[in-house]
Coordinates of C-alpha atoms and ligand atoms in Angstrom, one line a residue:
X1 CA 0.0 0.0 0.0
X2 CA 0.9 3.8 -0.6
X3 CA 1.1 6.3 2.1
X4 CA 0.9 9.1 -1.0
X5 CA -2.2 7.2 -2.2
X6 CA -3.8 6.6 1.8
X7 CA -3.2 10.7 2.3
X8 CA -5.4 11.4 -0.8
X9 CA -8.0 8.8 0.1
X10 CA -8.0 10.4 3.6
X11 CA -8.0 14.4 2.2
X12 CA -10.8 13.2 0.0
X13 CA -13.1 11.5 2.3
X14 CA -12.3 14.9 4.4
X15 CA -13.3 17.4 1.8
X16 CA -16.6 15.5 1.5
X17 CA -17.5 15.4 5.2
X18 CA -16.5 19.5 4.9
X19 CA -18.6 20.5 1.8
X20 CA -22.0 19.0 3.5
X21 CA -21.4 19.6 7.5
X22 CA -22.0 23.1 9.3
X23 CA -19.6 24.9 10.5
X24 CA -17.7 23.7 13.7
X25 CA -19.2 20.4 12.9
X26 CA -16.6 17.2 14.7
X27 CA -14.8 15.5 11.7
X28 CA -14.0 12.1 12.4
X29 CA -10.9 11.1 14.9
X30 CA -7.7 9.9 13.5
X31 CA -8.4 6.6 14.7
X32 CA -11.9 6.4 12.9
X33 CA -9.5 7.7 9.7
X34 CA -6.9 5.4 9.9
X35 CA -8.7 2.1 10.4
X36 CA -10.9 3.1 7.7
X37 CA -8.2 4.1 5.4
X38 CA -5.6 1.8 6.9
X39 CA -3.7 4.8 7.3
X40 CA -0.7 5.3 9.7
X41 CA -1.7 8.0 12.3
X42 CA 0.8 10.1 10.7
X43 CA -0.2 9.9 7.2
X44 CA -3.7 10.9 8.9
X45 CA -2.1 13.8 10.8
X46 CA -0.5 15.1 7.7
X47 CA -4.2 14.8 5.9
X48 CA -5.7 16.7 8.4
X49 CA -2.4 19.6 8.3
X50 CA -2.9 20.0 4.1
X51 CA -6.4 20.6 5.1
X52 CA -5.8 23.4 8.1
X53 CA -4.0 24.7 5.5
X54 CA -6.4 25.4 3.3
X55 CA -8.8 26.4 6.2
X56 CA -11.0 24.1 5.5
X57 CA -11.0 22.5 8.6
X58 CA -9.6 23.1 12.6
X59 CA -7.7 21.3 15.2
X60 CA -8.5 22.1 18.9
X61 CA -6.4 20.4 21.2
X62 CA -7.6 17.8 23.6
X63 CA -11.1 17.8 21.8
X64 CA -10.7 16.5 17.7
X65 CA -11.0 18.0 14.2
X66 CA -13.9 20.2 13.2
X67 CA -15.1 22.0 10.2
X68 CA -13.6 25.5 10.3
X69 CA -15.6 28.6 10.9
X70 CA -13.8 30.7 8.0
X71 CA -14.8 27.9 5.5
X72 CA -18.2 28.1 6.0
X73 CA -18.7 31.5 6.3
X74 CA -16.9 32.4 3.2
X75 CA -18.8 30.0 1.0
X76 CA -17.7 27.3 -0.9
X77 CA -13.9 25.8 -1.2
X78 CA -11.6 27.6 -3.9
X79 CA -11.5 25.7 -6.8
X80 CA -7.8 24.7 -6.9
X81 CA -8.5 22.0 -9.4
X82 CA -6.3 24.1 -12.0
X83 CA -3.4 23.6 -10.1
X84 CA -3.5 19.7 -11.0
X85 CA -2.9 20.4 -14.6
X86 CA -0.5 23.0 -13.7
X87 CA 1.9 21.0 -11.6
X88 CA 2.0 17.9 -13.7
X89 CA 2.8 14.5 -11.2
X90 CA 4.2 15.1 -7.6
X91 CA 8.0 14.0 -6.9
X92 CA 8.1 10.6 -5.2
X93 CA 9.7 10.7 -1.6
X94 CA 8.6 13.3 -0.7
X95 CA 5.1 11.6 1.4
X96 CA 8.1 9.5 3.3
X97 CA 9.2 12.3 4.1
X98 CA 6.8 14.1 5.9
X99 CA 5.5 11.2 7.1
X100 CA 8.5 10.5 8.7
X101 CA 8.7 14.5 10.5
X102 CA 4.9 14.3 11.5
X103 CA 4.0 14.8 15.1
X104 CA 3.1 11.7 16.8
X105 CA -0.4 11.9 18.1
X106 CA -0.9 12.7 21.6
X107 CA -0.8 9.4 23.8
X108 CA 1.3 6.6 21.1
X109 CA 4.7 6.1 21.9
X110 CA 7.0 7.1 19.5
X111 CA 9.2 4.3 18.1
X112 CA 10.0 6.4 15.5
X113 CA 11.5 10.0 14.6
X114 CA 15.3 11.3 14.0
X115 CA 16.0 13.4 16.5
X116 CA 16.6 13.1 20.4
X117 CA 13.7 13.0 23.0
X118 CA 13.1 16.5 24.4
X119 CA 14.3 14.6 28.0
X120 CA 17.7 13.9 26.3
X121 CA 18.8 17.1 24.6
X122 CA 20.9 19.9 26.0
X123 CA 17.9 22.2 26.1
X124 CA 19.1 24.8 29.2
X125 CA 22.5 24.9 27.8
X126 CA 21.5 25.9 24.1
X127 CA 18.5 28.3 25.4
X128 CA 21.5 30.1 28.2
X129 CA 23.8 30.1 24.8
X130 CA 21.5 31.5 22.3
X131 CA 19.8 34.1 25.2
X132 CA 23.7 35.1 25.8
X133 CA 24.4 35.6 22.3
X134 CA 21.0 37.2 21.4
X135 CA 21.7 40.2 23.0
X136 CA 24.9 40.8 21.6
X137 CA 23.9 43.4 18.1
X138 CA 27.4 42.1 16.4
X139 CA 25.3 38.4 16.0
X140 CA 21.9 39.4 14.0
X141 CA 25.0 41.6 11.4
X142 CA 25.7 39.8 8.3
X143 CA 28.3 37.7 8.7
X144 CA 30.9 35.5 6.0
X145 CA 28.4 33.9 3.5
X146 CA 30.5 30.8 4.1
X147 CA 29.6 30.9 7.9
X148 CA 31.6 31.7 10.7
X149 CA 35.4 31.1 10.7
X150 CA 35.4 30.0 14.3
X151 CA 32.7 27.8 13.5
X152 CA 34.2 26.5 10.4
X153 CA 37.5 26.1 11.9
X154 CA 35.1 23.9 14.5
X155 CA 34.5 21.2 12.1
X156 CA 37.7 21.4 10.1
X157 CA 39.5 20.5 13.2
X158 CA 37.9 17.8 13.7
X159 CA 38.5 15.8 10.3
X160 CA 41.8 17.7 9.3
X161 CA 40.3 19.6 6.5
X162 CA 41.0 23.4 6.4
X163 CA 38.5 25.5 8.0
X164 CA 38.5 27.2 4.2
X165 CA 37.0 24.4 2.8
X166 CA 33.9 24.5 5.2
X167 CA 30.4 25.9 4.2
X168 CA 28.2 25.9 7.5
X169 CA 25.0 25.2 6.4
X170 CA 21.2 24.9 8.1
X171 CA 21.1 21.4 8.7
X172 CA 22.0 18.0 7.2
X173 CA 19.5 17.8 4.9
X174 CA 20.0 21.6 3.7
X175 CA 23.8 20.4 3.3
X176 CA 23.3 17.3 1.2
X177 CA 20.4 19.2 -0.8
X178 CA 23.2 21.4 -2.0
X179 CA 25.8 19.2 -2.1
X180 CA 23.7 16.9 -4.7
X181 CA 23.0 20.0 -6.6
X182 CA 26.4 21.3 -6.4
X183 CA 28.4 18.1 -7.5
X184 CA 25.8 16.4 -10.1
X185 CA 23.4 17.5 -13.0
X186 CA 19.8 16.4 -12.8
X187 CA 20.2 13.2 -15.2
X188 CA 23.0 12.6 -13.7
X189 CA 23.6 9.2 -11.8
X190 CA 24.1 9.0 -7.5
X191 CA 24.7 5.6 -6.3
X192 CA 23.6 4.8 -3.1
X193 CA 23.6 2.2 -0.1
X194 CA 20.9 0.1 -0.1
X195 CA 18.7 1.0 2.6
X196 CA 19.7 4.3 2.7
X197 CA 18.1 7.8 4.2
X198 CA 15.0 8.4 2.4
X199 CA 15.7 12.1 2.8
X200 CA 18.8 11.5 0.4
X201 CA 16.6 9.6 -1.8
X202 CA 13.7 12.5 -1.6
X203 CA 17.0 14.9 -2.2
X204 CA 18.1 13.3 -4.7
X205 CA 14.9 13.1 -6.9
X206 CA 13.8 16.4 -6.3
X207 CA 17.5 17.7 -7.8
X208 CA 16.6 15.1 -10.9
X209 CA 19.3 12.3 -10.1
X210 CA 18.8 9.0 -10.9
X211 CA 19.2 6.7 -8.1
X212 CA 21.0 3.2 -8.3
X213 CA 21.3 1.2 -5.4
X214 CA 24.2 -0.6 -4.3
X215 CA 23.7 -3.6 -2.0
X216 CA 24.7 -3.5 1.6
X217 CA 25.5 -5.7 4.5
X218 CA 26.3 -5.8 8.0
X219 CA 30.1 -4.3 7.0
X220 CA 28.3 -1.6 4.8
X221 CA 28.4 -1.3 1.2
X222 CA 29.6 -4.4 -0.8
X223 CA 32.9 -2.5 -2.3
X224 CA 33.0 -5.6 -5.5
X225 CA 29.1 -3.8 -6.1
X226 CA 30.2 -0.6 -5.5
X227 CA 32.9 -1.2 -8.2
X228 CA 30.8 -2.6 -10.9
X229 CA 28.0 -0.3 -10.6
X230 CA 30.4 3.0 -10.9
X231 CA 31.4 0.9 -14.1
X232 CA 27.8 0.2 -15.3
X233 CA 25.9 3.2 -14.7
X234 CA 28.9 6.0 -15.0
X235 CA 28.1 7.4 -11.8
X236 CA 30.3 10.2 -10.6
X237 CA 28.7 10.1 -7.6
X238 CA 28.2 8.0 -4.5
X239 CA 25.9 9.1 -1.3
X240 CA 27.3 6.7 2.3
X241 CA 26.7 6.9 5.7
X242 CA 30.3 4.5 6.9
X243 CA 28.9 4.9 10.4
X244 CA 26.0 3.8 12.2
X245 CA 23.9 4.0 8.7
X246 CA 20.3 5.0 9.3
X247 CA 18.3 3.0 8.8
X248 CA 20.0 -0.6 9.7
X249 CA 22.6 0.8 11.9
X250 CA 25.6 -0.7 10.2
X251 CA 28.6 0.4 9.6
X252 CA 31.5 0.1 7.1
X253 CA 33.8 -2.8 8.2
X254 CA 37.6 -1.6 9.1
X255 CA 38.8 -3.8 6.1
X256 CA 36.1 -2.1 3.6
X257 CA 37.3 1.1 4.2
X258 CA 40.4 1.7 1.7
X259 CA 38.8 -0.6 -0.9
X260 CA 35.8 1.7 -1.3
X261 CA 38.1 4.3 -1.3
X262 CA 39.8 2.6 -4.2
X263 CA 37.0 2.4 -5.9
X264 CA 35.5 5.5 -5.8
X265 CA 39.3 6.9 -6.8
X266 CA 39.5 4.9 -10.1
X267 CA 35.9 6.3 -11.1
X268 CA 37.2 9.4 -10.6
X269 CA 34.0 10.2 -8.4
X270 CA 32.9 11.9 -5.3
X271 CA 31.3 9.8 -2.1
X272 CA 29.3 12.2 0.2
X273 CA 30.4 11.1 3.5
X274 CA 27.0 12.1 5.6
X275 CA 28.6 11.5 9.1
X276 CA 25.3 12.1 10.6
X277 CA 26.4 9.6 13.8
X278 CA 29.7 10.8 15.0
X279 CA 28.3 11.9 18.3
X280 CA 25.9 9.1 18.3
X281 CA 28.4 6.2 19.8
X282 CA 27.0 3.8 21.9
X283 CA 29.9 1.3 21.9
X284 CA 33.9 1.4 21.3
X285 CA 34.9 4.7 20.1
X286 CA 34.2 5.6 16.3
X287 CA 36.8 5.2 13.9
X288 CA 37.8 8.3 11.9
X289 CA 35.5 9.9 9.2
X290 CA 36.9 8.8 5.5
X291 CA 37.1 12.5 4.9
X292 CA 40.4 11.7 6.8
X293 CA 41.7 9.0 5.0
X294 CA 41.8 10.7 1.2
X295 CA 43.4 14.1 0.8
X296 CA 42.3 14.2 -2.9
X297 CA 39.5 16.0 -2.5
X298 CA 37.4 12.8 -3.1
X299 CA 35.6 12.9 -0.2
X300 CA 32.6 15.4 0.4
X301 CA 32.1 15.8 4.3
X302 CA 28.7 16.4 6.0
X303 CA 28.3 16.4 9.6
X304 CA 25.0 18.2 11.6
X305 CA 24.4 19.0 15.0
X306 CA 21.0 18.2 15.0
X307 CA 21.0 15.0 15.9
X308 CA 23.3 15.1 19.1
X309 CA 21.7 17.6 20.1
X310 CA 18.5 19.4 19.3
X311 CA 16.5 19.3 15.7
X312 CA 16.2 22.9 16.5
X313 CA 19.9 23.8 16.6
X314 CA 19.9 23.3 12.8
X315 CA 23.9 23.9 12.0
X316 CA 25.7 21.9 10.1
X317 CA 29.0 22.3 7.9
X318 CA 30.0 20.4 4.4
X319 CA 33.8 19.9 3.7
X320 CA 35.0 20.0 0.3
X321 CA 38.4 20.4 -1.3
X322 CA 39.3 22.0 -4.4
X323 CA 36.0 23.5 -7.3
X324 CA 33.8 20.6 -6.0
X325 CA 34.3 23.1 -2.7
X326 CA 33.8 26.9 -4.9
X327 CA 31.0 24.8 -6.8
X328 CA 29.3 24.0 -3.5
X329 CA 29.9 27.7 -1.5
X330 CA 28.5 29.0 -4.9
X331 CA 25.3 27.1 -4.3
X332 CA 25.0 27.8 -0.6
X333 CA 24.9 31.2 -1.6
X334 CA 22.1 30.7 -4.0
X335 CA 20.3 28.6 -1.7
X336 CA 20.3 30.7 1.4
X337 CA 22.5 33.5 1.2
X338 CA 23.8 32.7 4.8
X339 CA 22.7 30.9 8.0
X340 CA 21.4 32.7 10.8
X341 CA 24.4 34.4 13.1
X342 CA 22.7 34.3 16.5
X343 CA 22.2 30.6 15.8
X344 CA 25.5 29.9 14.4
X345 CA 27.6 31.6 17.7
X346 CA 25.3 29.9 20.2
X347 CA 25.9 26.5 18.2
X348 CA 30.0 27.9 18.5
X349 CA 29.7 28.5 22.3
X350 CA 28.3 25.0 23.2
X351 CA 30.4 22.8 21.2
X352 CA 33.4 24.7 22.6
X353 CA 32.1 24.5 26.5
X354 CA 32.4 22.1 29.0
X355 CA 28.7 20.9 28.2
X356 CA 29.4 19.7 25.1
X357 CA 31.6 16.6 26.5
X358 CA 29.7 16.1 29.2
X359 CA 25.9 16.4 27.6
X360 CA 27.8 13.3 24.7
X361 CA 29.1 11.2 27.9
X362 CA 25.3 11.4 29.3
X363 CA 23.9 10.7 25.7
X364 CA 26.4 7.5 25.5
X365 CA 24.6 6.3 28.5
X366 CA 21.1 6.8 27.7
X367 CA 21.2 6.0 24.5
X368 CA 22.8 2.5 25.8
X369 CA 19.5 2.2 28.3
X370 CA 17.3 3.2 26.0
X371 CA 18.7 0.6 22.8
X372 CA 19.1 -2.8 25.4
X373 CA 15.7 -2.1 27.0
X374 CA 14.0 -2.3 23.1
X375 CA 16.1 -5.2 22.1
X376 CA 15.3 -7.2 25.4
X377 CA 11.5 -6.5 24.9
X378 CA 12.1 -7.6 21.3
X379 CA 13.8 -11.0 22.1
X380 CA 10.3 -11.2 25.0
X381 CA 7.4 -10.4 23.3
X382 CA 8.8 -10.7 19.8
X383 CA 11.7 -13.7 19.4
X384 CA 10.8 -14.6 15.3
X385 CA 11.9 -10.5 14.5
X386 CA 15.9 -10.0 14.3
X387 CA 17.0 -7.1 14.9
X388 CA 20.7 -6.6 15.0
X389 CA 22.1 -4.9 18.0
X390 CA 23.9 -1.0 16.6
X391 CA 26.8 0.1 17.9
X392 CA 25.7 3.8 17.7
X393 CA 23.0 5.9 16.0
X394 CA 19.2 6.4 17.2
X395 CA 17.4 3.2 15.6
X396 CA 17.3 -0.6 15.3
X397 CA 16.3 -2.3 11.5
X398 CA 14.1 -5.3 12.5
X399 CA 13.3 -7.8 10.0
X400 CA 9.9 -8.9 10.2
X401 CA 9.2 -12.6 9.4
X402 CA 7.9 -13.9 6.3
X403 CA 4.3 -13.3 5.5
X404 CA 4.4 -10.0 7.2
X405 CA 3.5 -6.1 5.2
X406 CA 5.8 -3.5 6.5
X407 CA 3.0 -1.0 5.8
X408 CA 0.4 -2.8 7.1
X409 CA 2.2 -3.2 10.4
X410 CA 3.1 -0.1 10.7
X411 CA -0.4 1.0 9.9
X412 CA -1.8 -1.7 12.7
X413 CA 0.9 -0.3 15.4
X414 CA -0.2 3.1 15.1
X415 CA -3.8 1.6 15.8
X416 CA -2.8 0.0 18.9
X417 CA -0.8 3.2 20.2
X418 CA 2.9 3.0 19.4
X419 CA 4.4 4.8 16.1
X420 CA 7.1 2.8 13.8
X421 CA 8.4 3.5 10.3
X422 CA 8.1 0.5 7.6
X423 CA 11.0 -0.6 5.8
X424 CA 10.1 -0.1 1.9
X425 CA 10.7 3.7 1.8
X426 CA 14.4 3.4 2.7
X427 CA 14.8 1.2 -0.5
X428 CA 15.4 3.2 -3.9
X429 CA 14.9 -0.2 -5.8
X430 CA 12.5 -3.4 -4.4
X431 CA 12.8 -4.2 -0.7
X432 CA 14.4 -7.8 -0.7
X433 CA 12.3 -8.1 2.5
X434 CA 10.0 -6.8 5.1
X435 CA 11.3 -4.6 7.9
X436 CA 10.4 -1.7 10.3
X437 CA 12.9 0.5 11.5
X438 CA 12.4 1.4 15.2
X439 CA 13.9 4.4 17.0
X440 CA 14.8 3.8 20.5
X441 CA 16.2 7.7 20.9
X442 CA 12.6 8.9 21.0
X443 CA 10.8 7.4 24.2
X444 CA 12.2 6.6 27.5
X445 CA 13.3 3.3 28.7
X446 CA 10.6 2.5 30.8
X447 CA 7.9 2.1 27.7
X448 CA 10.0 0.4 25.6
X449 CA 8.1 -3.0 26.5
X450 CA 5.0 -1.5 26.4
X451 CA 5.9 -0.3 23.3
X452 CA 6.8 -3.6 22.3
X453 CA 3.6 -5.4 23.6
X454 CA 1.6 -3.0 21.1
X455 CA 3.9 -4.1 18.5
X456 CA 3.1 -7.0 18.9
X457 CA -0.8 -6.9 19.0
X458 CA -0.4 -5.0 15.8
X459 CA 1.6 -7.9 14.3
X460 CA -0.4 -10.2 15.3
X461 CA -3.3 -8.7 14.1
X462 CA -1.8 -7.8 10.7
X463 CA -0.8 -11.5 9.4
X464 CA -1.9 -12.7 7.0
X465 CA -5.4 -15.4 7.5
X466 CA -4.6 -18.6 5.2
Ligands
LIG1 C1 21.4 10.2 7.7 C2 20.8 11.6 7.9 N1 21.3 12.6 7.2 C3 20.8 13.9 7.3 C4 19.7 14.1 8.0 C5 19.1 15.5 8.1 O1 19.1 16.0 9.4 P1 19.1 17.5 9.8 O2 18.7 18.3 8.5 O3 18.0 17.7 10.8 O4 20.4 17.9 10.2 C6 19.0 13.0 8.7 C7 17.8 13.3 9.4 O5 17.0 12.4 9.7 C8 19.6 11.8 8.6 O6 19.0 10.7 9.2

């Protein structure tokens, strides 16, 4: 089934409650809408936003969905039919997408999302930073359109590039929007892990790449594949996360490394390093970034600071040497001009504090609580669905057993009150099998087997009757 396709049904069946109710009339409940459009909750809460949009209808917390006042007083719904015609077919990825950033509705536990819970990010130390800064008139003045050389230098120093070839950017996905942009023509070919970040994917379609997928294991990306697809398709470009990939959580074995290296040398291509987990450790200490490794400017280097810390402290930087780096300042400037000063220095002052380290050794630890407590309820209330244990990053890829529709799961879980992502949006190509990627980062320990108890109701409930 197709989340694009379950959004329509559900906006459709909304508009006709809305043309033929009064004013302040209740709409349905999201539950009512997605058991009768077996609809995640969050395809239903992004419904139900397109519509608030359009003022057609109202949320009022605590108490439902209701027909807007506005809309019925001012007659009739616009006729945007034009706009159809006009717009020609929608890009593909970008449903996943806001499914995947929609709110979770009040009461489910969230087994899904890509940031932190509120309870585990630096909140006081980044609101005492930014309040500091905010006063100061010298922040809200344009600064370097590259960002801030202190800032830069920041990042540089920590994968040996020069704090020249740094562009601080809004974010990861603001970072690797460019980058694609910057480094590849649409038409152009960008190989990719597969699974992968369906925000690359979405990326990469909306800048008119082509996406071929490379297969992957538990050591990463199979470097013979990786090989023979640069010689096949005539990719220049190659997207990888070598550490704690989202979504499986694998990363690239120690003795992978220099071969994919190799291989992305003799194609005379970039690979976008998105190093997305460096703070996100759970076990060991994280080997170097690639970016490291190669001093031929082979390497494009993305790190963010969302994820370690708040999705609101949206700062990131992309390393690049040589044109690929003019070629991707050039488009930063395009894009956005610059990113936001006040926000840039606060992000400075709490990277260079004391509460940077000790926020990341107190991450480490919850992180650790939060990842055994879902894989113990797992192996307890769910033994047939393997899910391999990550060293690092904010999710676990379980593969559901045979028989079993990621979607529909995922669509049954959100019924029984906890939220998970399915597996099939994080493929570019077929999904070899069915999975569900669960994100222990986003509810505290304690309801993990809850959490998993619902899972499996939902599962239970969504096999198949033979
Ligand atoms: C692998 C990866 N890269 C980049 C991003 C973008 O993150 P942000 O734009 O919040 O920094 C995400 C977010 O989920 C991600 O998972």
């Amino acid at each position: 089934m197709n989340d694009g396709n379950a959004a329509a049904r559900v906006i459709q069946d909304l508009r006709g409650v809305v043309s033929s109710a009064a004013a302040g009339s209740r709409l349905p409940s999201v539950r009512e809408l997605t058991a009768r459009h077996q609809a995640s909750p969050v395809t239903v809460a992004a419904a139900v936003r397109a519509l608030v949009k359009e003022g057609l209808v109202e949320t009022r917390p605590g108490q439902g969905t209701f027909v807007a006042r506005r809309a019925a007083a001012t007659g009739p719904a616009p006729d945007l039919s034009w706009q159809t015609v006009a717009l020609g077919a929608r890009r593909p990825g970008e449903d996943e997408l806001q499914a995947l950033l929609a709110t979770p509705p009040a009461g489910a536990i969230p087994l899904s999302g890509g940031y932190l819970e509120p309870e585990l990010q630096p909140a006081a130390a980044l609101g005492a930073a930014l309040a500091r800064v905010a006063r100061q008139p010298a922040a809200w003045q344009r600064g370097p359109a590259e960002g801030r050389d202190d800032l830069r230098a920041w990042f540089a120093a920590e994968i040996g590039l020069r704090a020249d070839d740094m562009v601080i950017c809004p974010g990861g996905q603001a970072a690797l929007s460019s980058a694609l942009r910057a480094l590849a023509a649409p038409g152009d070919t960008l190989l990719v892990e597969s699974p992968t970040y369906l925000g690359a994917l979405a990326a990469a379609r909306a800048a008119g790449l082509r996406v071929v997928p490379v297969p992957a294991d538990a050591g990463g990306v199979l470097p013979d594949q990786l090989a023979a697809a640069f010689a096949r398709t005539g990719a220049r470009l190659f997207y990888c996360q070598p550490l704690h990939t989202n979504p499986t959580g694998a990363s690239l074995a120690a003795d992978r490394r220099g071969v994919v290296l190799s291989a992305v040398r003799e194609a005379g291509a970039f690979l976008i390093e998105d190093d997305y987990a460096r703070d996100l450790t759970i076990d060991g200490d994280p080997p170097p970034p690639l970016a490291r490794e190669e001093a031929d400017g082979h390497v494009i280097y993305l790190r963010s600071l969302t994820k370690p810390a708040a999705p609101g402290l949206r700062i990131a930087a992309v390393g690049a040497r040589g044109p690929a780096g003019a070629r991707l300042r050039a488009v930063r400037l395009v894009d956005e001009l610059f990113v936001a000063g006040p926000l840039q220095q606060a992000a400075l002052e709490f990277v260079t504090s004391p509460a940077w380290d000790r926020h990341r050794r107190q991450l480490r630890t919850a992180l650790r609580a939060r990842r055994d407590a879902l894989l113990s309820a797992l192996r307890q209330h769910l033994p047939a669905t393997a899910a391999p244990r990550p060293q690092g990053g904010l999710h676990l890829w379980a593969r559901l057993d045979e028989g079993l529709d990621d979607v529909r799961v995922a669509a049954a879980a959100a019924t029984e009150g906890v939220i998970v992502f399915p597996g099939r949006p994080w493929f570019a190509a077929e999904a070899p099998a069915s999975y569900l990627r669960l994100t222990y980062a986003a509810a505290p320990p304690d309801l993990m087997d809850e959490a998993v108890r619902r899972l499996s109701a939902a599962i239970a409930a969504s096999r198949p009757t033979s």
